[in-house]
Coordinates of C-alpha atoms and ligand atoms in Angstrom, one line a residue:
X1 CA 15.0 -14.7 -5.6
X2 CA 15.0 -18.4 -4.9
X3 CA 18.1 -20.6 -6.3
X4 CA 19.0 -24.2 -6.1
X5 CA 22.7 -25.1 -6.1
X6 CA 24.1 -28.6 -6.8
X7 CA 27.6 -29.5 -5.3
X8 CA 30.1 -32.3 -5.6
X9 CA 32.5 -32.8 -2.9
X10 CA 34.6 -30.0 -4.0
X11 CA 32.8 -28.1 -6.8
X12 CA 29.6 -26.1 -7.5
X13 CA 28.0 -28.2 -10.3
X14 CA 25.0 -26.5 -11.1
X15 CA 23.2 -23.1 -10.4
X16 CA 19.5 -23.0 -11.1
X17 CA 17.2 -20.0 -10.5
X18 CA 13.9 -21.6 -9.0
X19 CA 11.9 -18.6 -8.5
X20 CA 12.1 -14.7 -8.7
X21 CA 10.4 -11.5 -8.8
X22 CA 12.8 -9.3 -10.7
X23 CA 11.7 -7.2 -13.4
X24 CA 11.7 -9.0 -16.8
X25 CA 13.8 -7.6 -19.5
X26 CA 16.1 -5.7 -17.1
X27 CA 17.0 -8.6 -15.0
X28 CA 17.5 -11.2 -18.0
X29 CA 21.2 -10.5 -18.8
X30 CA 22.0 -11.3 -15.2
X31 CA 19.8 -14.1 -15.1
X32 CA 21.0 -15.4 -18.4
X33 CA 24.8 -15.2 -17.4
X34 CA 25.6 -15.0 -13.6
X35 CA 24.7 -18.7 -12.8
X36 CA 26.9 -20.0 -15.8
X37 CA 29.8 -17.8 -14.6
X38 CA 29.7 -18.8 -11.2
X39 CA 30.0 -22.8 -12.3
X40 CA 32.6 -21.9 -15.1
X41 CA 35.0 -20.0 -12.6
X42 CA 34.0 -21.8 -9.6
X43 CA 34.0 -18.3 -8.1
X44 CA 31.3 -15.8 -6.4
X45 CA 33.6 -13.0 -7.4
X46 CA 32.1 -12.8 -11.0
X47 CA 31.2 -9.1 -12.2
X48 CA 27.7 -7.7 -11.7
X49 CA 26.1 -7.1 -15.2
X50 CA 25.8 -3.6 -15.8
X51 CA 22.3 -2.4 -15.5
X52 CA 21.5 -5.5 -13.8
X53 CA 23.6 -5.1 -10.8
X54 CA 20.8 -5.7 -8.0
X55 CA 19.7 -9.0 -9.9
X56 CA 23.3 -9.8 -10.2
X57 CA 24.0 -9.4 -6.5
X58 CA 20.7 -11.3 -5.7
X59 CA 22.1 -14.2 -7.4
X60 CA 25.3 -14.1 -5.9
X61 CA 23.9 -13.6 -2.5
X62 CA 21.5 -16.5 -2.7
X63 CA 24.3 -18.8 -4.1
X64 CA 26.6 -17.6 -1.1
X65 CA 23.8 -18.5 1.2
X66 CA 23.5 -22.3 -0.3
X67 CA 27.5 -22.4 -0.1
X68 CA 27.3 -21.9 3.6
X69 CA 24.3 -24.2 4.0
X70 CA 26.5 -26.8 2.3
X71 CA 29.4 -25.9 4.7
X72 CA 31.4 -24.2 2.1
X73 CA 33.9 -21.5 2.3
X74 CA 32.1 -18.2 1.0
X75 CA 35.0 -15.9 1.4
X76 CA 37.4 -18.3 -0.5
X77 CA 34.9 -18.6 -3.4
X78 CA 34.6 -14.6 -3.3
X79 CA 38.2 -14.2 -3.6
X80 CA 38.6 -17.0 -6.5
X81 CA 39.5 -15.4 -9.8
X82 CA 36.5 -15.0 -11.9
X83 CA 38.2 -14.8 -15.6
X84 CA 38.9 -12.3 -18.0
X85 CA 35.9 -10.8 -20.0
X86 CA 36.7 -11.3 -23.6
X87 CA 33.9 -10.0 -26.1
X88 CA 34.2 -8.9 -29.8
X89 CA 34.5 -5.2 -28.5
X90 CA 34.0 -2.2 -31.1
X91 CA 37.3 -1.3 -32.7
X92 CA 38.3 2.1 -34.2
X93 CA 36.4 2.6 -37.3
X94 CA 34.7 4.9 -39.7
X95 CA 30.9 4.6 -40.2
X96 CA 28.4 7.4 -41.5
X97 CA 26.2 7.7 -38.5
X98 CA 27.3 7.0 -34.7
X99 CA 24.3 6.9 -32.3
X100 CA 25.0 6.9 -28.6
X101 CA 22.6 5.4 -26.4
X102 CA 20.3 2.6 -27.0
X103 CA 17.1 3.6 -25.8
X104 CA 13.9 4.4 -27.6
X105 CA 15.5 7.7 -29.2
X106 CA 18.9 5.8 -30.1
X107 CA 17.1 2.8 -31.8
X108 CA 14.6 5.2 -33.4
X109 CA 17.3 7.3 -34.7
X110 CA 19.5 4.2 -35.7
X111 CA 16.6 2.6 -37.7
X112 CA 15.6 5.9 -39.4
X113 CA 19.3 6.5 -40.3
X114 CA 19.5 3.2 -41.7
X115 CA 16.3 3.2 -43.7
X116 CA 17.5 6.6 -45.2
X117 CA 20.6 4.7 -46.5
X118 CA 23.1 5.4 -44.0
X119 CA 25.6 3.0 -42.5
X120 CA 25.1 2.9 -38.5
X121 CA 26.9 1.9 -35.5
X122 CA 24.8 2.1 -32.0
X123 CA 26.5 2.0 -28.6
X124 CA 24.9 1.2 -25.5
X125 CA 26.9 1.5 -22.2
X126 CA 24.8 -1.0 -20.1
X127 CA 24.7 -4.8 -21.0
X128 CA 21.4 -4.5 -22.3
X129 CA 19.5 -2.1 -24.6
X130 CA 16.5 -0.2 -23.6
X131 CA 17.2 2.5 -21.1
X132 CA 14.3 4.1 -19.8
X133 CA 12.1 3.4 -22.8
X134 CA 12.4 -0.3 -21.5
X135 CA 11.1 0.4 -18.1
X136 CA 8.4 2.8 -19.3
X137 CA 4.9 1.9 -19.5
X138 CA 4.8 2.6 -23.3
X139 CA 2.0 5.1 -23.1
X140 CA 2.2 7.2 -26.2
X141 CA 0.2 10.5 -26.7
X142 CA -1.2 11.5 -30.2
X143 CA -4.0 12.8 -31.6
X144 CA -5.5 9.9 -33.6
X145 CA -9.1 10.3 -35.2
X146 CA -9.6 6.6 -35.7
X147 CA -8.2 5.3 -32.4
X148 CA -10.1 8.4 -30.4
X149 CA -13.5 7.8 -32.3
X150 CA -15.4 6.1 -29.4
X151 CA -14.0 8.6 -26.7
X152 CA -16.8 10.7 -25.8
X153 CA -16.7 14.6 -25.3
X154 CA -18.3 15.7 -22.0
X155 CA -19.4 19.1 -20.5
X156 CA -16.5 19.1 -18.1
X157 CA -13.9 18.3 -20.9
X158 CA -15.6 21.2 -22.9
X159 CA -14.8 23.4 -20.0
X160 CA -11.1 22.4 -20.2
X161 CA -10.9 23.8 -23.7
X162 CA -12.9 26.9 -23.1
X163 CA -10.6 27.7 -20.1
X164 CA -7.3 27.2 -22.1
X165 CA -8.6 29.5 -25.0
X166 CA -9.5 32.2 -22.5
X167 CA -5.7 32.2 -21.0
X168 CA -4.2 35.4 -22.0
X169 CA -1.8 35.6 -25.0
X170 CA 1.8 34.8 -23.6
X171 CA 3.6 35.1 -27.0
X172 CA 2.9 35.7 -30.5
X173 CA 3.4 31.9 -31.2
X174 CA 1.0 31.2 -28.3
X175 CA -1.6 33.4 -30.0
X176 CA -1.4 31.9 -33.1
X177 CA -1.5 28.4 -31.8
X178 CA -4.7 29.5 -29.9
X179 CA -6.3 31.0 -33.0
X180 CA -5.6 27.6 -34.7
X181 CA -7.5 25.6 -32.0
X182 CA -10.1 28.3 -31.6
X183 CA -11.0 27.6 -35.2
X184 CA -11.1 24.0 -34.7
X185 CA -13.0 24.2 -31.6
X186 CA -15.8 26.4 -33.7
X187 CA -16.0 23.9 -36.2
X188 CA -16.3 20.9 -33.9
X189 CA -19.3 22.8 -32.0
X190 CA -20.9 23.4 -35.1
X191 CA -20.4 19.9 -36.7
X192 CA -22.7 18.1 -34.0
X193 CA -19.8 15.6 -33.1
X194 CA -20.2 14.0 -30.0
X195 CA -16.8 12.1 -29.8
X196 CA -13.7 13.6 -28.3
X197 CA -12.4 17.1 -29.6
X198 CA -8.6 16.5 -30.4
X199 CA -6.2 17.8 -33.1
X200 CA -2.3 18.2 -33.1
X201 CA -2.8 22.0 -32.1
X202 CA -4.9 21.0 -29.2
X203 CA -2.4 18.7 -28.0
X204 CA 0.5 21.2 -28.6
X205 CA -1.6 24.0 -26.6
X206 CA -2.0 21.4 -23.7
X207 CA 1.4 20.6 -23.6
X208 CA 2.6 24.3 -23.6
X209 CA -0.1 25.2 -20.7
X210 CA 1.0 22.1 -18.7
X211 CA 4.8 23.4 -19.0
X212 CA 3.8 26.8 -17.9
X213 CA 4.4 28.2 -21.0
X214 CA 8.2 27.8 -21.0
X215 CA 8.3 25.2 -23.8
X216 CA 9.3 26.2 -27.3
X217 CA 6.1 26.4 -29.4
X218 CA 7.9 25.6 -32.6
X219 CA 9.4 22.5 -31.2
X220 CA 6.1 21.3 -29.7
X221 CA 4.1 21.8 -32.6
X222 CA 6.8 19.8 -34.6
X223 CA 6.4 17.0 -31.9
X224 CA 2.5 16.9 -31.9
X225 CA 2.1 17.1 -35.9
X226 CA 4.3 14.2 -36.3
X227 CA 3.2 11.8 -33.4
X228 CA 0.5 10.0 -35.4
X229 CA 3.1 9.3 -38.3
X230 CA 5.7 7.9 -35.5
X231 CA 2.8 5.8 -34.2
X232 CA 2.2 4.2 -37.7
X233 CA 5.8 3.9 -38.2
X234 CA 6.1 2.0 -34.8
X235 CA 3.2 -0.3 -35.9
X236 CA 4.6 -1.2 -39.2
X237 CA 7.8 -2.3 -37.3
X238 CA 6.0 -4.6 -34.9
X239 CA 4.6 -2.6 -32.0
X240 CA 1.0 -3.7 -30.9
X241 CA -1.6 -1.1 -29.5
X242 CA -4.4 -1.6 -27.6
X243 CA -7.8 -0.2 -28.8
X244 CA -8.4 1.6 -25.6
X245 CA -7.4 5.3 -25.9
X246 CA -7.2 6.8 -22.4
X247 CA -5.3 8.9 -20.0
X248 CA -2.0 8.0 -18.3
X249 CA -1.4 9.9 -15.3
X250 CA -0.6 13.5 -15.9
X251 CA -1.6 13.1 -19.7
X252 CA -4.5 15.4 -19.2
X253 CA -6.5 14.2 -22.1
X254 CA -7.7 10.8 -23.6
X255 CA -5.0 10.4 -26.3
X256 CA -2.6 8.0 -24.5
X257 CA -2.0 4.9 -26.6
X258 CA -1.3 1.8 -24.8
X259 CA 0.9 -1.2 -26.0
X260 CA -0.7 -4.8 -25.7
X261 CA -0.8 -7.0 -24.4
X262 CA 1.4 -5.4 -21.6
X263 CA 1.3 -1.8 -21.0
X264 CA 5.4 -1.5 -21.5
X265 CA 7.9 -0.1 -23.4
X266 CA 9.6 -3.4 -23.7
X267 CA 7.5 -4.2 -26.7
X268 CA 8.9 -0.9 -28.4
X269 CA 12.5 -1.6 -27.5
X270 CA 12.2 -5.3 -28.9
X271 CA 10.5 -4.1 -32.1
X272 CA 12.8 -1.3 -32.9
X273 CA 15.8 -3.6 -32.0
X274 CA 14.6 -6.4 -34.7
X275 CA 13.9 -3.8 -37.2
X276 CA 17.4 -1.8 -36.7
X277 CA 19.2 -5.2 -36.8
X278 CA 17.4 -6.2 -40.0
X279 CA 18.5 -2.7 -41.4
X280 CA 22.0 -3.6 -40.8
X281 CA 22.5 -1.4 -37.8
X282 CA 25.7 -2.7 -35.8
X283 CA 24.8 -2.7 -32.2
X284 CA 27.5 -2.7 -29.3
X285 CA 26.7 -3.1 -25.8
X286 CA 28.8 -2.4 -22.8
X287 CA 30.4 0.3 -24.9
X288 CA 30.4 4.1 -23.4
X289 CA 30.9 7.3 -25.4
X290 CA 33.3 9.5 -23.5
X291 CA 33.6 12.4 -25.3
X292 CA 33.1 14.1 -28.7
X293 CA 35.6 14.6 -31.6
X294 CA 35.5 18.1 -32.4
X295 CA 37.2 19.3 -35.9
X296 CA 37.2 22.9 -36.5
X297 CA 33.7 23.4 -34.6
X298 CA 32.4 20.2 -36.4
X299 CA 31.7 16.9 -34.5
X300 CA 33.4 14.0 -36.6
X301 CA 32.9 11.2 -34.1
X302 CA 33.3 10.0 -30.6
X303 CA 36.1 8.5 -28.3
X304 CA 34.5 5.3 -26.4
X305 CA 35.4 2.6 -24.0
X306 CA 34.7 -0.6 -25.6
X307 CA 33.3 -3.8 -23.9
X308 CA 37.0 -4.9 -23.2
X309 CA 38.0 -1.6 -21.5
X310 CA 40.0 -0.4 -24.5
X311 CA 39.6 3.3 -25.6
X312 CA 38.6 3.5 -29.4
X313 CA 37.7 6.1 -31.9
X314 CA 34.5 6.2 -34.2
X315 CA 34.7 8.7 -37.0
X316 CA 31.0 9.6 -38.2
X317 CA 31.3 10.8 -41.6
X318 CA 27.7 12.3 -41.2
X319 CA 27.3 13.0 -37.5
X320 CA 26.8 11.6 -34.1
X321 CA 23.5 11.3 -32.6
X322 CA 23.1 11.7 -28.8
X323 CA 20.5 9.7 -27.4
X324 CA 21.9 9.2 -23.9
X325 CA 18.6 9.9 -22.1
X326 CA 18.2 12.1 -19.0
X327 CA 20.1 12.7 -15.5
X328 CA 17.5 11.4 -13.1
X329 CA 20.0 8.7 -11.8
X330 CA 22.7 11.4 -11.3
X331 CA 22.1 12.5 -7.9
X332 CA 24.8 15.1 -7.7
X333 CA 23.6 16.5 -11.0
X334 CA 19.8 16.8 -10.2
X335 CA 20.7 18.2 -7.1
X336 CA 22.7 20.9 -8.7
X337 CA 20.2 21.6 -11.1
X338 CA 17.1 21.4 -9.1
X339 CA 18.2 24.7 -7.3
X340 CA 17.7 26.5 -10.7
X341 CA 13.9 25.3 -11.1
X342 CA 11.6 23.1 -9.1
X343 CA 13.6 23.4 -5.9
X344 CA 12.2 19.9 -4.8
X345 CA 13.0 19.3 -1.2
X346 CA 15.5 16.6 -0.5
X347 CA 15.9 15.7 -4.1
X348 CA 19.1 14.0 -3.3
X349 CA 17.4 11.6 -0.9
X350 CA 14.2 10.8 -3.0
X351 CA 14.6 7.3 -5.0
X352 CA 14.4 7.2 -8.8
X353 CA 12.5 4.8 -10.9
X354 CA 15.1 5.4 -13.7
X355 CA 17.7 3.2 -15.4
X356 CA 21.2 3.4 -13.7
X357 CA 22.3 4.8 -17.4
X358 CA 20.7 7.9 -16.9
X359 CA 23.5 9.9 -15.8
X360 CA 23.5 12.8 -18.1
X361 CA 26.4 11.6 -20.1
X362 CA 25.1 13.3 -23.3
X363 CA 24.6 16.9 -21.7
X364 CA 28.3 16.6 -20.4
X365 CA 29.5 15.8 -23.8
X366 CA 27.5 18.5 -25.4
X367 CA 28.8 21.0 -23.1
X368 CA 32.2 20.0 -24.2
X369 CA 31.5 21.4 -27.9
X370 CA 29.7 24.5 -26.5
X371 CA 26.1 23.1 -26.7
X372 CA 23.2 25.4 -25.2
X373 CA 21.1 23.9 -22.5
X374 CA 17.5 24.7 -21.8
X375 CA 15.1 24.0 -18.8
X376 CA 17.9 22.2 -16.7
X377 CA 16.2 22.9 -13.5
X378 CA 12.8 21.3 -14.3
X379 CA 12.7 17.9 -13.0
X380 CA 9.9 15.6 -12.7
X381 CA 8.6 13.7 -9.7
X382 CA 6.7 10.6 -10.6
X383 CA 3.6 10.5 -8.2
X384 CA 2.7 6.9 -9.1
X385 CA 5.8 5.2 -7.8
X386 CA 4.9 2.1 -6.6
X387 CA 6.2 1.3 -2.8
X388 CA 6.4 -2.2 -3.6
X389 CA 7.7 -2.4 -7.1
X390 CA 4.2 -3.6 -8.5
X391 CA 1.3 -1.7 -9.8
X392 CA -1.8 -1.9 -12.1
X393 CA -1.5 0.9 -14.4
X394 CA -0.5 4.5 -14.7
X395 CA -3.9 5.3 -16.2
X396 CA -6.4 7.6 -14.1
X397 CA -9.7 7.3 -15.8
X398 CA -11.4 5.1 -13.4
X399 CA -8.9 5.4 -10.4
X400 CA -9.3 7.3 -7.1
X401 CA -6.2 8.6 -5.1
X402 CA -6.8 8.1 -1.4
X403 CA -4.7 9.0 1.4
X404 CA -3.8 7.1 4.7
X405 CA -6.8 8.8 6.3
X406 CA -9.1 7.1 3.4
X407 CA -9.9 10.5 1.8
X408 CA -9.2 11.9 -1.8
X409 CA -7.3 15.0 -1.6
X410 CA -6.2 16.0 -5.3
X411 CA -7.7 15.9 -9.0
X412 CA -6.3 12.6 -10.2
X413 CA -6.4 13.9 -13.8
X414 CA -4.1 16.9 -12.9
X415 CA -0.6 17.8 -13.6
X416 CA 2.3 15.5 -12.4
X417 CA 3.8 18.5 -10.7
X418 CA 0.6 19.0 -8.5
X419 CA 0.2 15.3 -8.0
X420 CA 3.6 15.0 -6.6
X421 CA 3.4 18.1 -4.4
X422 CA -0.1 16.6 -2.9
X423 CA 1.6 13.4 -2.4
X424 CA 4.6 14.8 -0.6
X425 CA 2.1 16.4 1.7
X426 CA 0.0 13.4 2.8
X427 CA 1.0 11.1 6.0
X428 CA 4.1 9.0 5.3
X429 CA 4.4 10.6 1.8
X430 CA 2.0 7.8 0.7
X431 CA -1.1 7.3 -0.9
X432 CA -3.1 4.5 -2.6
X433 CA -4.5 4.2 -6.1
X434 CA -7.9 2.5 -5.6
X435 CA -9.5 0.8 -8.6
X436 CA -12.0 -2.1 -9.1
X437 CA -12.1 -5.2 -11.1
X438 CA -13.2 -3.9 -14.0
X439 CA -10.5 -1.3 -14.4
X440 CA -7.9 -3.9 -13.2
X441 CA -8.4 -6.4 -15.6
X442 CA -8.8 -3.8 -18.5
X443 CA -4.8 -2.7 -17.5
X444 CA -3.6 -6.2 -16.6
X445 CA -4.0 -9.9 -17.4
X446 CA -5.4 -11.7 -14.4
X447 CA -2.5 -14.2 -14.0
X448 CA -0.3 -10.8 -13.6
X449 CA -2.8 -9.4 -11.1
X450 CA -2.7 -12.7 -9.1
X451 CA 1.1 -13.0 -9.1
X452 CA 1.6 -9.5 -7.7
X453 CA -1.3 -10.0 -5.0
X454 CA 0.7 -13.1 -4.1
X455 CA 4.3 -11.4 -4.0
X456 CA 2.4 -8.4 -1.8
X457 CA 3.1 -6.1 -4.5
X458 CA -0.5 -4.9 -4.7
X459 CA -3.5 -5.5 -2.3
X460 CA -6.8 -7.0 -3.3
X461 CA -10.3 -7.3 -1.1
X462 CA -13.5 -8.8 -1.8
X463 CA -15.1 -5.7 -0.5
X464 CA -13.9 -2.3 0.2
X465 CA -14.0 -2.7 3.7
X466 CA -11.9 -6.0 3.4
X467 CA -9.3 -4.0 1.3
X468 CA -9.4 -0.9 3.8
X469 CA -8.2 -3.5 6.6
X470 CA -5.7 -4.9 4.4
X471 CA -3.9 -1.7 3.7
X472 CA -4.5 -0.1 7.2
X473 CA -7.1 2.9 6.3
X474 CA -10.5 3.4 8.0
X475 CA -13.1 1.3 6.5
X476 CA -15.8 3.7 6.7
X477 CA -13.8 6.6 5.4
X478 CA -12.8 4.6 2.3
X479 CA -16.4 3.5 1.8
X480 CA -17.6 7.1 2.0
X481 CA -14.8 8.4 -0.2
X482 CA -15.6 5.8 -3.1
X483 CA -19.3 6.5 -2.8
X484 CA -18.9 10.2 -3.4
X485 CA -16.4 9.3 -6.2
X486 CA -19.0 7.2 -7.9
X487 CA -21.5 10.1 -7.3
X488 CA -19.0 12.3 -8.9
X489 CA -18.5 9.8 -11.9
X490 CA -22.3 9.8 -12.5
X491 CA -22.6 13.5 -12.3
X492 CA -19.7 14.1 -14.9
X493 CA -19.1 17.6 -13.7
X494 CA -15.7 19.2 -12.1
X495 CA -15.4 18.3 -8.5
X496 CA -13.9 20.4 -5.6
X497 CA -10.1 19.7 -6.9
X498 CA -11.0 20.4 -10.3
X499 CA -11.1 16.9 -11.8
X500 CA -12.9 16.9 -15.2
X501 CA -12.3 13.5 -16.3
X502 CA -14.9 10.9 -15.4
X503 CA -15.0 7.5 -16.8
X504 CA -16.3 4.5 -14.7
X505 CA -17.1 4.1 -11.0
X506 CA -15.5 1.8 -8.6
X507 CA -17.9 -0.8 -8.0
X508 CA -17.3 -4.0 -9.2
X509 CA -15.4 -6.2 -6.6
X510 CA -12.8 -7.5 -6.0
X511 CA -11.2 -4.1 -5.4
X512 CA -7.3 -3.3 -5.6
X513 CA -5.1 -0.8 -4.1
X514 CA -1.4 0.1 -4.8
X515 CA 0.7 2.1 -2.6
X516 CA 2.4 4.8 -4.1
X517 CA 5.2 7.6 -3.0
X518 CA 7.0 10.1 -5.5
X519 CA 10.3 9.6 -6.8
X520 CA 12.5 11.3 -9.3
X521 CA 11.3 10.4 -12.9
X522 CA 12.1 12.5 -15.5
X523 CA 14.6 15.5 -16.4
X524 CA 12.8 18.2 -18.6
X525 CA 16.0 20.1 -19.6
X526 CA 18.9 19.2 -21.8
X527 CA 20.6 20.1 -24.8
X528 CA 18.7 22.5 -27.3
X529 CA 17.8 21.2 -30.8
X530 CA 16.0 22.8 -33.6
X531 CA 13.3 21.0 -35.6
X532 CA 15.6 18.9 -37.4
X533 CA 17.0 17.6 -34.1
X534 CA 20.3 19.6 -34.8
X535 CA 22.1 20.7 -31.8
X536 CA 22.5 24.3 -31.1
X537 CA 25.4 26.0 -29.5
X538 CA 25.2 28.9 -27.0
X539 CA 25.0 31.4 -29.7
X540 CA 22.1 29.7 -31.2
X541 CA 24.0 28.2 -34.2
X542 CA 23.9 24.7 -35.5
X543 CA 26.8 22.6 -34.4
X544 CA 27.7 20.8 -37.7
X545 CA 27.5 17.0 -37.3
X546 CA 25.7 16.8 -34.0
X547 CA 22.1 15.6 -33.5
X548 CA 20.3 14.8 -30.4
X549 CA 16.8 13.1 -29.4
X550 CA 14.9 12.1 -26.4
X551 CA 15.5 13.2 -22.8
X552 CA 18.8 14.2 -23.5
X553 CA 17.2 17.3 -25.0
X554 CA 15.2 20.2 -23.4
X555 CA 12.8 22.5 -24.8
X556 CA 9.4 20.6 -25.3
X557 CA 8.2 20.1 -21.7
X558 CA 8.8 23.6 -19.9
X559 CA 8.3 23.2 -16.2
X560 CA 6.1 20.1 -16.3
X561 CA 6.2 17.4 -18.7
X562 CA 2.6 15.9 -19.6
X563 CA 2.5 12.1 -18.9
X564 CA 2.8 10.0 -22.1
X565 CA 4.6 12.8 -24.2
X566 CA 8.1 11.6 -23.4
X567 CA 7.9 8.4 -25.3
X568 CA 6.5 10.0 -28.6
X569 CA 9.1 13.1 -28.0
X570 CA 12.0 10.4 -27.9
X571 CA 10.8 8.4 -31.0
X572 CA 9.4 11.1 -33.0
X573 CA 12.8 13.3 -32.7
X574 CA 14.9 10.2 -32.9
X575 CA 13.4 9.5 -36.2
X576 CA 14.0 13.0 -37.5
X577 CA 17.6 13.2 -36.2
X578 CA 18.4 9.7 -38.2
X579 CA 16.9 11.2 -41.2
X580 CA 18.5 14.3 -41.0
X581 CA 21.8 12.9 -40.3
X582 CA 21.4 10.4 -43.1
X583 CA 20.7 13.3 -45.4
X584 CA 23.9 15.2 -44.4
X585 CA 26.7 15.8 -47.0
Ligands
FAD601 C1 9.3 3.9 -14.9 C2 9.1 4.8 -16.1 C3 7.9 5.0 -16.7 C4 7.7 5.8 -17.8 N1 6.6 5.5 -18.5 C5 6.4 6.5 -19.6 C6 5.4 6.4 -20.5 O1 4.5 5.4 -20.3 N2 5.0 7.2 -21.5 C7 6.1 8.2 -21.8 O2 5.7 9.0 -22.5 N3 7.1 8.4 -21.0 C8 7.3 7.7 -19.9 N4 8.5 7.5 -19.1 C9 9.5 8.6 -19.9 C10 10.2 7.9 -21.0 O3 10.4 6.6 -20.9 C11 11.7 8.5 -21.3 O4 11.7 9.8 -21.2 C12 11.9 8.0 -22.5 O5 11.7 6.7 -22.8 C13 13.4 8.4 -22.6 O6 14.1 7.6 -23.9 P1 15.6 7.9 -24.4 O7 15.9 7.1 -25.6 O8 15.7 9.5 -24.4 O9 16.4 7.5 -23.4 P2 16.7 6.0 -22.6 O10 15.5 5.2 -23.0 O11 16.7 6.3 -21.2 O12 17.8 5.6 -23.3 C14 19.1 6.0 -23.3 C15 20.2 5.2 -23.1 O13 21.5 5.8 -23.4 C16 22.4 5.1 -22.7 N5 23.7 5.8 -22.3 C17 23.7 6.8 -21.5 N6 24.8 7.4 -21.7 C18 25.9 6.7 -22.5 C19 26.9 6.7 -23.0 N7 28.1 7.5 -22.4 N8 27.3 5.9 -23.9 C20 26.5 4.8 -24.5 N9 25.2 4.8 -24.0 C21 24.9 5.7 -23.0 C22 21.7 4.7 -21.4 O14 22.3 3.4 -20.6 C23 20.4 4.2 -21.8 O15 20.1 3.0 -22.1 C24 8.8 6.8 -18.1 C25 10.1 6.7 -17.4 C26 10.1 5.6 -16.4 C27 11.6 5.6 -15.7

């Protein structure tokens, strides 16, 4: 963060942000408001913007540095009053549907409810919409015959299908799902097709298997049969998708759709916000839901704290939709529930790439009305968490994971829990994603690549040996590993680690490396819902007036979420929740 401050003899006249490497969108509210507030109040005591506290502090620290350089009194400016925040806060009112949380699930629910004729208020506790959906890579898994038309089927991918079909029956629902896939697979084999085999049922079977058969089959089927419809709905509402359908890390199959021009959820959030506002959804930021109003077993609204710190009540005639996201940013909660599931070591000390808003509020509010929780112990670590904040892509089709010794150690196309455990076992719990120019420029614009190299966020070498020198791994080992990787791509067979997805070789310089270490990424458990996104209580009954969607819910992902399944989950069940709530009497 570089700022320029203009002083008069006794005042701060102007604060300008000259240069920064903050994450676009997340930092915007701070960049837009903090410089003006410092000048307006002649104070360094202005409040940080919620959700952009690090950026706010970076600006305040940089200005304080300038004040020192100019011979001013930093402590006096920090103590100076910074004015009262007065905004048009939400007041107590009545509406058809109240949506709590302004990420993907909440925006999708609000838009869907409004499109189905309901009056809607959406509240977001941070200063900006988006939540994890804004931060995310926007990878969206769906079966899509048109989009996948040019993805090839290979011998090793056929092995994956055969292996899952050979899995012993775990339940009647699993057996029925397998039978559906078997029929499709038999038809596929006799059809003579050479492009990728896929179907909603095959997506469902892979999702169930990846979660160790602990996901709810019926909920998974609801998800995978609706994702293509959700994708088209997003397109109608302004989201652009790349023609490239590939495999985001942990996605297990070439069905991850990527937003374009950038692989980012920011575009999904912007499109849904525009569509929701156009459909008359009222949006209130800095507004936090505290508890649900329970009238004789029916949820009829919520008590909230508005942007001015006042307590207000919203009565929701048709219901409340909880879309508050997960709890990865709540260290106490994730430490407690980790004991029931993954038992990741030192989960309290690991970082997270989540929004600070991911504190499990919806789960806590749900518990207040006897909501049932499922799968709470299953917490996902993201293996591809960039050490420097940079990164090229989360796609694994043409990337090798290499450790500090310059060796591969895992199947890059595998499950995220396996990838995370593998990474935690490497020197410094760190590894490098290595790709070549072809892959890098497919995923990112050249200017963005150059910018990240300039900021030291990613490393680039004209040759593999040069790259090895920059990242400090033995050059001969890296060259040998990549040569072997390229032979495996050409052979297209499963390798010693079980990798089956092979696409392009790593041959075209310059070469890129991104350093990664695992962090807490996704919480798979949450409120139990049914196929209509109604929340169930501990007796398995519907809680009237209460709906939920997205990461606040549990039941789909089992022990391990398939990469690229969360965004479709949030948006699909958000859409369903909005429609169900709008139709309520
Ligand atoms: C860095 C990153 C990359 C990812 N990439 C992908 C990807 O490419 N593909 C994929 O499928 N998944 C991805 N995921 C996971 C996916 O983004 C999330 O699971 C999904 O977006 C969650 O959507 P949501 O709407 O349920 O929650 P969120 O988008 O997190 O939204 C919840 C919102 O609720 C707000 N809130 C919380 N409590 C309250 C309250 N009491 N009152 C009011 N508001 C409240 C929060 O502040 C937040 O804004 C990624 C996650 C991360 C962190």
